[in-house]
Short mmCIF file of C-alpha atoms in Angstrom, two decimals:
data_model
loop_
_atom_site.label_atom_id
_atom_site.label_comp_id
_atom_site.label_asym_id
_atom_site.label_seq_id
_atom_site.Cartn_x
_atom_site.Cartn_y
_atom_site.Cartn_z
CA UNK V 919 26.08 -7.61 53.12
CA UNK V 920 22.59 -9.25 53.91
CA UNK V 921 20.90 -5.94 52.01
CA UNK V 922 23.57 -6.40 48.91
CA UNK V 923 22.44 -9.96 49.00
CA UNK V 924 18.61 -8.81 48.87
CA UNK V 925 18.89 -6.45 46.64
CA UNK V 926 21.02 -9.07 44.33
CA UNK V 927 18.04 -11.78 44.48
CA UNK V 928 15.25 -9.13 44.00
CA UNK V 929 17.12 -8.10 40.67
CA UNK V 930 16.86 -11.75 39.60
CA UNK V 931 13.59 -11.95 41.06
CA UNK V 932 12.85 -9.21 37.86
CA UNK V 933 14.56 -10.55 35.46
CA UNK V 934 13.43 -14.77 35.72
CA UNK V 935 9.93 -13.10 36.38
CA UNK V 936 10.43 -10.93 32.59
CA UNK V 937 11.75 -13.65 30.79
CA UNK V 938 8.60 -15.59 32.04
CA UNK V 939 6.39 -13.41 30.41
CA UNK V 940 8.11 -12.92 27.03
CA UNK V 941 6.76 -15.37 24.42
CA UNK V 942 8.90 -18.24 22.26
CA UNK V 943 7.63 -19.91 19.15
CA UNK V 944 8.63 -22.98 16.76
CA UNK V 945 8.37 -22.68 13.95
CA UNK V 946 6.29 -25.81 12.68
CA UNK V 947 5.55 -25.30 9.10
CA UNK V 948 8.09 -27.64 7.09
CA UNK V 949 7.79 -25.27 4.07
CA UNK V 950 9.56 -22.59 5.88
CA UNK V 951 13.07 -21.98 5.87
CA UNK V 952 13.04 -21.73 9.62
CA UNK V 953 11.14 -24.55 10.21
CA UNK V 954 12.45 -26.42 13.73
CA UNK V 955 13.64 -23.50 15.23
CA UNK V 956 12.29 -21.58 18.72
CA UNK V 957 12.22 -17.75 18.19
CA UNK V 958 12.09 -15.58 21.32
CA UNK V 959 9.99 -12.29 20.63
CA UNK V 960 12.14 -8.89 21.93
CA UNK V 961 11.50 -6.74 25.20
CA UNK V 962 9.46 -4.07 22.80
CA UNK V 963 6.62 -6.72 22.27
CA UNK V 964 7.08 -9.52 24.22
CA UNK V 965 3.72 -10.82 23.77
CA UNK V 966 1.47 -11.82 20.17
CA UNK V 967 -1.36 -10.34 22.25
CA UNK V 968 -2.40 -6.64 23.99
CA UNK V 969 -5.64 -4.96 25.47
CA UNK V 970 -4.17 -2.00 23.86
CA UNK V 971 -4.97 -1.80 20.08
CA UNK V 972 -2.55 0.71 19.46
CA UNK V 973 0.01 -1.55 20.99
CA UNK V 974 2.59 -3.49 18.97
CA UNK V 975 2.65 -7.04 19.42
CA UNK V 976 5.25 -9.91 18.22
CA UNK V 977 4.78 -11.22 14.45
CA UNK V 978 7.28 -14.01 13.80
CA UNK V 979 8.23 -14.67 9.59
CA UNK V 980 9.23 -18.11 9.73
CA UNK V 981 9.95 -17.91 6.17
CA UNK V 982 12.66 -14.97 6.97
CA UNK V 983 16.07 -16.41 5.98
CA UNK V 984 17.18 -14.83 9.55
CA UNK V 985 14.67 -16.34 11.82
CA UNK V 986 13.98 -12.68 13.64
CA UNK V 987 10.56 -11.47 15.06
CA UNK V 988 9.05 -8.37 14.25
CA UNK V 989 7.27 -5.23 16.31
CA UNK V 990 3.88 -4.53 14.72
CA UNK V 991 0.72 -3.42 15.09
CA UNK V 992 -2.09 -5.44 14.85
CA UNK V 993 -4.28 -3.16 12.77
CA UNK V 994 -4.08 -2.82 8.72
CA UNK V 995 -0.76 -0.68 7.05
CA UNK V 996 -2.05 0.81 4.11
CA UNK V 997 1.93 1.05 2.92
CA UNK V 998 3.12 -2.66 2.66
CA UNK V 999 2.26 -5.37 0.10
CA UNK V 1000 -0.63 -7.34 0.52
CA UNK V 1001 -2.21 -4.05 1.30
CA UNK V 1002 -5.80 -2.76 0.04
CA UNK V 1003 -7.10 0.69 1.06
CA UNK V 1004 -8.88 3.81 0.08
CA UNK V 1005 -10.80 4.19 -3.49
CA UNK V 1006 -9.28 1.06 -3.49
CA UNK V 1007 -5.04 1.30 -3.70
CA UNK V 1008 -3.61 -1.91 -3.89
CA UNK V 1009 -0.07 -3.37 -3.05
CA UNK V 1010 1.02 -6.25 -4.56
CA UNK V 1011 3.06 -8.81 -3.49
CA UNK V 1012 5.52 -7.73 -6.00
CA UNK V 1013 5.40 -3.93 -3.77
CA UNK V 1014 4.07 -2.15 -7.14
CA UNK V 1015 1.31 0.45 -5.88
CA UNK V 1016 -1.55 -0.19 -8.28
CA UNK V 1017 -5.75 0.80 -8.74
CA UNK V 1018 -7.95 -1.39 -9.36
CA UNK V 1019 -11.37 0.84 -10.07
CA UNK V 1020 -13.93 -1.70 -10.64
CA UNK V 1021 -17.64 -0.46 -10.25
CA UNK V 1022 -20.13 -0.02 -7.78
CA UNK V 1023 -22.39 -2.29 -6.06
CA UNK V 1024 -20.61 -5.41 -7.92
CA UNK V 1025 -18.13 -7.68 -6.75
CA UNK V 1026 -14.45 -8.77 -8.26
CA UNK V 1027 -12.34 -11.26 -7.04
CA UNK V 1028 -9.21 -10.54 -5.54
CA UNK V 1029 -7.61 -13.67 -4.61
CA UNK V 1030 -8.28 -17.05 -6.29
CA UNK V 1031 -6.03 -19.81 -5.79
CA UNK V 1032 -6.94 -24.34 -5.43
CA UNK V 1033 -7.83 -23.97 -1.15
CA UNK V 1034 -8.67 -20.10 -1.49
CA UNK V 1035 -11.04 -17.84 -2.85
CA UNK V 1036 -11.83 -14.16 -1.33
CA UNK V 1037 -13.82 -11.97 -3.29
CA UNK V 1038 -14.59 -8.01 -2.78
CA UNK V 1039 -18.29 -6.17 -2.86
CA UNK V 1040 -17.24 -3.00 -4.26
CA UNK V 1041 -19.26 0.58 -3.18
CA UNK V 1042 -19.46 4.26 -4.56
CA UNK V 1043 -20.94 6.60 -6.81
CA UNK V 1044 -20.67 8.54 -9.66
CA UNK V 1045 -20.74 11.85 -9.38
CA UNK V 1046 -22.10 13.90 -12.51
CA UNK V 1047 -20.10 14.22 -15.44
CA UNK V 1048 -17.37 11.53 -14.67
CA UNK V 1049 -16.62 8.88 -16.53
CA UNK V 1050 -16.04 6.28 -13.96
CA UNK V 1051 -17.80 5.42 -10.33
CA UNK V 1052 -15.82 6.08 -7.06
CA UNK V 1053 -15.46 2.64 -5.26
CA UNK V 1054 -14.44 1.54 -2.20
CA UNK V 1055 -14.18 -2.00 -0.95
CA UNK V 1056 -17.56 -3.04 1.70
CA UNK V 1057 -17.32 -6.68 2.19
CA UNK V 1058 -15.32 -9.56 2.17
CA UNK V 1059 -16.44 -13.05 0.99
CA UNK V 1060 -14.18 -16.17 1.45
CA UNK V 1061 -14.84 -19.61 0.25
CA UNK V 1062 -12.00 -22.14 2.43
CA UNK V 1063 -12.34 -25.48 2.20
CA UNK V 1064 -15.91 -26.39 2.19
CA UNK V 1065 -16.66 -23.29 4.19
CA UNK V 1066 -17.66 -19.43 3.21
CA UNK V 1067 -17.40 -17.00 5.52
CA UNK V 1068 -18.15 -12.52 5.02
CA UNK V 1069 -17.50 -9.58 6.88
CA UNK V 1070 -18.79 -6.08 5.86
CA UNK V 1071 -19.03 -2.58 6.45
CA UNK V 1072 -22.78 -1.83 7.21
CA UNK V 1073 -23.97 1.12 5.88
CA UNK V 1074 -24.00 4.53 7.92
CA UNK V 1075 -25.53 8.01 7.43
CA UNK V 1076 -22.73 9.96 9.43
CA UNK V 1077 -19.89 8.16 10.84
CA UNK V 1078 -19.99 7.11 14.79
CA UNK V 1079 -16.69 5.60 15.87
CA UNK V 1080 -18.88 4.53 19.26
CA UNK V 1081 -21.22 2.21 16.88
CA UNK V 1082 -19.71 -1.12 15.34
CA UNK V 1083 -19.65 -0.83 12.26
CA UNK V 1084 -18.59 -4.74 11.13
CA UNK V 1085 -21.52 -7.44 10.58
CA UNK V 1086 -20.16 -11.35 9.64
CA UNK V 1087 -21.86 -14.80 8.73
CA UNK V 1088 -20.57 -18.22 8.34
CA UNK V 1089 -22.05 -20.51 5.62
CA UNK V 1090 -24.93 -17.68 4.84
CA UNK V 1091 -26.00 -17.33 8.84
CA UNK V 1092 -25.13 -14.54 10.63
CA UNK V 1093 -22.68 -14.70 13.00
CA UNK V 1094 -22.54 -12.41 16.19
CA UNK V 1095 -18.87 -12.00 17.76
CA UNK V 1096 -19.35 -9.79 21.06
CA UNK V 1097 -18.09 -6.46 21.17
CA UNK V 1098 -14.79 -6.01 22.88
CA UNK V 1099 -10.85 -5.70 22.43
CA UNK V 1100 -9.52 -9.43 22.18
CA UNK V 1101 -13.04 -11.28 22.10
CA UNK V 1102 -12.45 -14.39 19.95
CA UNK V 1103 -14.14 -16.61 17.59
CA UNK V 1104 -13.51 -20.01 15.99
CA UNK V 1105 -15.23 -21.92 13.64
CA UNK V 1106 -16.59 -25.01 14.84
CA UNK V 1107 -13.44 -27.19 13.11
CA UNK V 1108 -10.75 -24.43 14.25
CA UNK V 1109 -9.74 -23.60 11.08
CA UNK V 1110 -11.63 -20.04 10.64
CA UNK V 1111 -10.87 -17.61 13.04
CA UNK V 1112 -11.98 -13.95 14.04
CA UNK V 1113 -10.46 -11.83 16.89
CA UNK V 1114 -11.34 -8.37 17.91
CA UNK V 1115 -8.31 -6.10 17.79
CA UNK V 1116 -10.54 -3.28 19.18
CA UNK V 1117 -14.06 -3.42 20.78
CA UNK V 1118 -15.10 -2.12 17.70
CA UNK V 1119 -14.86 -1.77 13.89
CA UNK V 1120 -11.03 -4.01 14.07
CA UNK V 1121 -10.86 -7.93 13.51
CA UNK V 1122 -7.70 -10.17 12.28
CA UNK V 1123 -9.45 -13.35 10.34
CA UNK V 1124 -6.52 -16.06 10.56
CA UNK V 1125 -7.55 -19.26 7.76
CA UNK V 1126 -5.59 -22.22 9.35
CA UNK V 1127 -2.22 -22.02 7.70
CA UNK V 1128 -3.52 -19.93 4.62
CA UNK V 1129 -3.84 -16.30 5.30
CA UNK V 1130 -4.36 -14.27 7.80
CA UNK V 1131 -6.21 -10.91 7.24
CA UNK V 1132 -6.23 -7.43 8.94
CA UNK V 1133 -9.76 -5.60 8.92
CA UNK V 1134 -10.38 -2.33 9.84
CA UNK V 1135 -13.63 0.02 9.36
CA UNK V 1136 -13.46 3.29 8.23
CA UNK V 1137 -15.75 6.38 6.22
CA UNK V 1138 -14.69 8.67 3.61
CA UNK V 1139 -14.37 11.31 5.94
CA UNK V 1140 -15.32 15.24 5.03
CA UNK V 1141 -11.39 16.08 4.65
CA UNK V 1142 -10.93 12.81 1.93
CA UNK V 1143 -14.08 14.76 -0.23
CA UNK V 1144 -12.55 17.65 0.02
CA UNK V 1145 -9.51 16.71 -1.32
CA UNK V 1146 -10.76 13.78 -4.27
CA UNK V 1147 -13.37 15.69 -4.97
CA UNK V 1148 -15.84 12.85 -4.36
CA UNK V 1149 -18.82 14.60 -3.87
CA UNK V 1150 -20.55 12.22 -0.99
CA UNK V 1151 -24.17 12.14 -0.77
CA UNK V 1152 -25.22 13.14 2.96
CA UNK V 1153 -27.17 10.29 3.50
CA UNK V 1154 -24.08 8.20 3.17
CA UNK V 1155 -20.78 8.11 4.42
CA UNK V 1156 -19.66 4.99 3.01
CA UNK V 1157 -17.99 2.64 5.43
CA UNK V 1158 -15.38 0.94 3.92
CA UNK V 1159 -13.02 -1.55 4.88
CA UNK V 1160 -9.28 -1.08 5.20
CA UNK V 1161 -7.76 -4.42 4.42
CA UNK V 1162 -3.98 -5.83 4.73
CA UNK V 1163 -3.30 -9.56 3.54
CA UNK V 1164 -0.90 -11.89 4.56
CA UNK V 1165 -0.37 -15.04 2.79
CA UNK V 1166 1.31 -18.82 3.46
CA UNK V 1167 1.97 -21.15 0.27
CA UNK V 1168 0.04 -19.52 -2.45
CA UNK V 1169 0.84 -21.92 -5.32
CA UNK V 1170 2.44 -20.39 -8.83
CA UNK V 1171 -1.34 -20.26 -10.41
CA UNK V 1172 -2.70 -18.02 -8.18
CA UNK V 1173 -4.87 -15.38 -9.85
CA UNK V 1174 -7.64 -12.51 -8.81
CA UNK V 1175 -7.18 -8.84 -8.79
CA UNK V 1176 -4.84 -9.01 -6.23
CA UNK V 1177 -3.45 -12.77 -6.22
CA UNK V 1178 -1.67 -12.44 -9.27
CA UNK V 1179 0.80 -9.87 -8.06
CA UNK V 1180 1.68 -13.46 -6.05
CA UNK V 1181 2.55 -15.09 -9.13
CA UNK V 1182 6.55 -15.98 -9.41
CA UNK V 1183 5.91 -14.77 -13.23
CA UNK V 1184 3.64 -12.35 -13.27
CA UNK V 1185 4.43 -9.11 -14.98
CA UNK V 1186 2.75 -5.66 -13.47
CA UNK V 1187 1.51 -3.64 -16.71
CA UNK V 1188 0.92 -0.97 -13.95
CA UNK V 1189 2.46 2.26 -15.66
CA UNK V 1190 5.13 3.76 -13.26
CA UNK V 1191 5.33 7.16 -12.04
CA UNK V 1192 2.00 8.12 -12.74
CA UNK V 1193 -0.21 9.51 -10.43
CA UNK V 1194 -2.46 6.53 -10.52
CA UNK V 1195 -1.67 3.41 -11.83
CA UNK V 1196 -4.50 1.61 -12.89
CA UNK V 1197 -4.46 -2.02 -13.79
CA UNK V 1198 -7.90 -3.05 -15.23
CA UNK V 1199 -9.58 -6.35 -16.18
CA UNK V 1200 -12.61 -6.25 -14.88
CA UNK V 1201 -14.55 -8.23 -16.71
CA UNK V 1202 -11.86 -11.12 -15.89
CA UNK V 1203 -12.96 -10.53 -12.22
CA UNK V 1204 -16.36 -10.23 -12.34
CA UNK V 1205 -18.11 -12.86 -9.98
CA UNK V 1206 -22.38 -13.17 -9.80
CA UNK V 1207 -21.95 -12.71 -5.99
CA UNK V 1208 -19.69 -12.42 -2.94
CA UNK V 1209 -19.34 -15.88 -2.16
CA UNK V 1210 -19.14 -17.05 -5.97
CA UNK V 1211 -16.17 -18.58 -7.09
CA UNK V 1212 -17.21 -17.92 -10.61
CA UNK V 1213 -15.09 -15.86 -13.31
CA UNK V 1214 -13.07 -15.94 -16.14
CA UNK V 1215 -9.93 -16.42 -13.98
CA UNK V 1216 -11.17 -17.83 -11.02
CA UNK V 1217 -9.43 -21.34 -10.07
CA UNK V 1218 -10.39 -22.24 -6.73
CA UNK V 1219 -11.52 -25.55 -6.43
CA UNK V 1220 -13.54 -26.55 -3.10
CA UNK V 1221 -11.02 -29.10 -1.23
CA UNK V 1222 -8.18 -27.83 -2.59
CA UNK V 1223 -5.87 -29.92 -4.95
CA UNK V 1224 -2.07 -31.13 -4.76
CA UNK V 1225 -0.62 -27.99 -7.08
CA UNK V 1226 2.76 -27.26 -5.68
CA UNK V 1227 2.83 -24.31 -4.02
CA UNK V 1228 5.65 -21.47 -4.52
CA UNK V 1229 8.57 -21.21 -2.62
CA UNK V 1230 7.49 -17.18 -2.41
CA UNK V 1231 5.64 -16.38 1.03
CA UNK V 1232 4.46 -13.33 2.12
CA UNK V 1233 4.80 -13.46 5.24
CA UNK V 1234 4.94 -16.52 7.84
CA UNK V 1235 2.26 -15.14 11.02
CA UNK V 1236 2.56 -17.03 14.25
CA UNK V 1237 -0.37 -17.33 16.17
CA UNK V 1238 -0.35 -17.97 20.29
CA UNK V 1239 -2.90 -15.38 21.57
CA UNK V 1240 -4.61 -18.34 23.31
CA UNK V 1241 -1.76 -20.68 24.82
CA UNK V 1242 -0.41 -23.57 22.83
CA UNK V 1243 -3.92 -25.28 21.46
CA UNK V 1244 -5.02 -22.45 20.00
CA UNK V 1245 -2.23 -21.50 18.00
CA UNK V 1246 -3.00 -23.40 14.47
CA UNK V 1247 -0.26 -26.20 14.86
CA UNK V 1248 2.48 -23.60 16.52
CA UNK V 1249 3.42 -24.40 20.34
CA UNK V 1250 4.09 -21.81 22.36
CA UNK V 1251 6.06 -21.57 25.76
CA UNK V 1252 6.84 -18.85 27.95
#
């Protein structure tokens, strides 16, 4: 009996002690449909946060009609909306695969909305006898608030997965985040942040209850020229950024290569079952610069204004990597 009665309390012992460790979240943004309510993240991914990049981790849509958490990983999918990869692929938030070619060495915007402005500094080359550069996407620049913050891929020769690849600044200084899986940095009001997902070449950039945005370095590698036909210089292997977008109350206006695929009217011209569906307009999105909020369609206006904002969301990201004051108005409790 006395064994049956230690093995009984050492199997609670396990279970209090699991529970313990698996994560709960409100949900506090009033837009969302499951605003007020706790969500407990599942025994796959108990936790928002892993030393293992390759790990899934707990994502919680609080604008999901069901109120469920999700298993994902925490570095960009090239296959879901929001998405921007290779020479560059885009998905909408409308899911309709699209190009967007641009040209290389300027920069186009891709999201423009009142609080929000994120350009792209486009690479590549052109290759004799096309028509048209290759281009990939190298940096990032982001005007928020009264802020601007950039991220890029520096350039490389040959690609070393051992080097970091990923240089930032914060209102036009550099900024150094140290190398190393879960290493964290916040702007000096809180509402900019940039966590390693990896010691190298992997971030997440969360904008306080804007976007959040999954970074991840990579080159054209000898197998991708092979098969595109690129033709890539041997000085250069040109580090690009992989890039997945998540969104929170974009308003109806919202414009920019890949902001308008946000828009509750917008209309893809993209044609469909081609091999590469191109949508164009780059002249609309040319800016001066990567931190410019100047174009034809550009809207962003520094301070943001009172538009309403749609009732479509992306996706709804809950934040607790860092215990309940670090979470961007979201408590957390374990």
């Amino acid at each position: 009996m006395k064994i049956l009665f230690i093995s009984l309390l050492a199997f609670i012992l396990v279970i209090i002690q699991a529970n313990a460790a698996t994560e709960n979240f409100w949900c506090s943004n009033p837009g969302t449909r499951c605003y007020g309510k706790y969500v407990r993240c599942p025994d796959e991914c108990p936790s928002t946060s892993s030393q293992n990049p390759k790990a899934k981790v707990c994502y919680v849509n609080c604008n999901n009609p069901h109120c469920k958490p999700e298993c994902k990983r925490r570095k960009p999918d090239c296959n879901t909306p929001g998405s921007s990869c290779y020479d560059p692929r885009f998905i909408g938030g409308d899911g309709v695969v699209f190009y967007f070619h641009g040209k290389s060495n300027e920069n186009f915007n891709l999201v423009s909305d009142s609080n929000l402005h994120i350009n792209g500094r486009f690479i590549g080359h052109r290759p004799a006898g096309r028509t048209r550069d290759f281009t990939w996407i190298q940096a990032l620049g982001i005007l928020f608030n009264s802020y601007t913050f950039s991220l890029e891929a520096t350039k490389a020769a040959t690609w070393d997965g051992e080097d970091d690849h990923l240089k930032f600044t914060y209102n036009g200084q550099d900024l150094v985040i140290p190398e190393g899986s879960l290493s964290i940095w916040y702007s000096p009001q809180k509402d900019v942040k940039v966590e390693r997902v990896s010691s190298k070449n992997s971030v997440i950039v969360t904008l306080k209850d804007t976007a959040e945005i999954l970074v991840n370095v990579v080159p054209v590698t000898k197998e991708d020229d092979r098969v595109h036909k690129y033709q890539v210089p041997a000085n250069d292997c040109f580090a690009h950024l992989e890039v997945q977008f998540r969104f929170f109350n974009l308003s109806p206006m919202v414009d920019g290569v890949l902001g308008r695929t946000y828009r509750p009217d917008f209309e893809n011209s993209a044609k469909p079952g081609v091999a590469m569906p191109v949508l164009g307009d780059e002249e609309k999105y040319k800016t001066p610069s990567l931190l410019s909020a100047k174009c034809e369609s550009c809207i962003f206006s520094e301070g943001g204004s009172e538009q309403k904002t749609s009732s479509i969301i992306d996706f709804g990201t809950l934040d607790c990597t860092r215990g309940a004051s670090a979470g961007y108005g979201i408590v957390c409790r374990k």
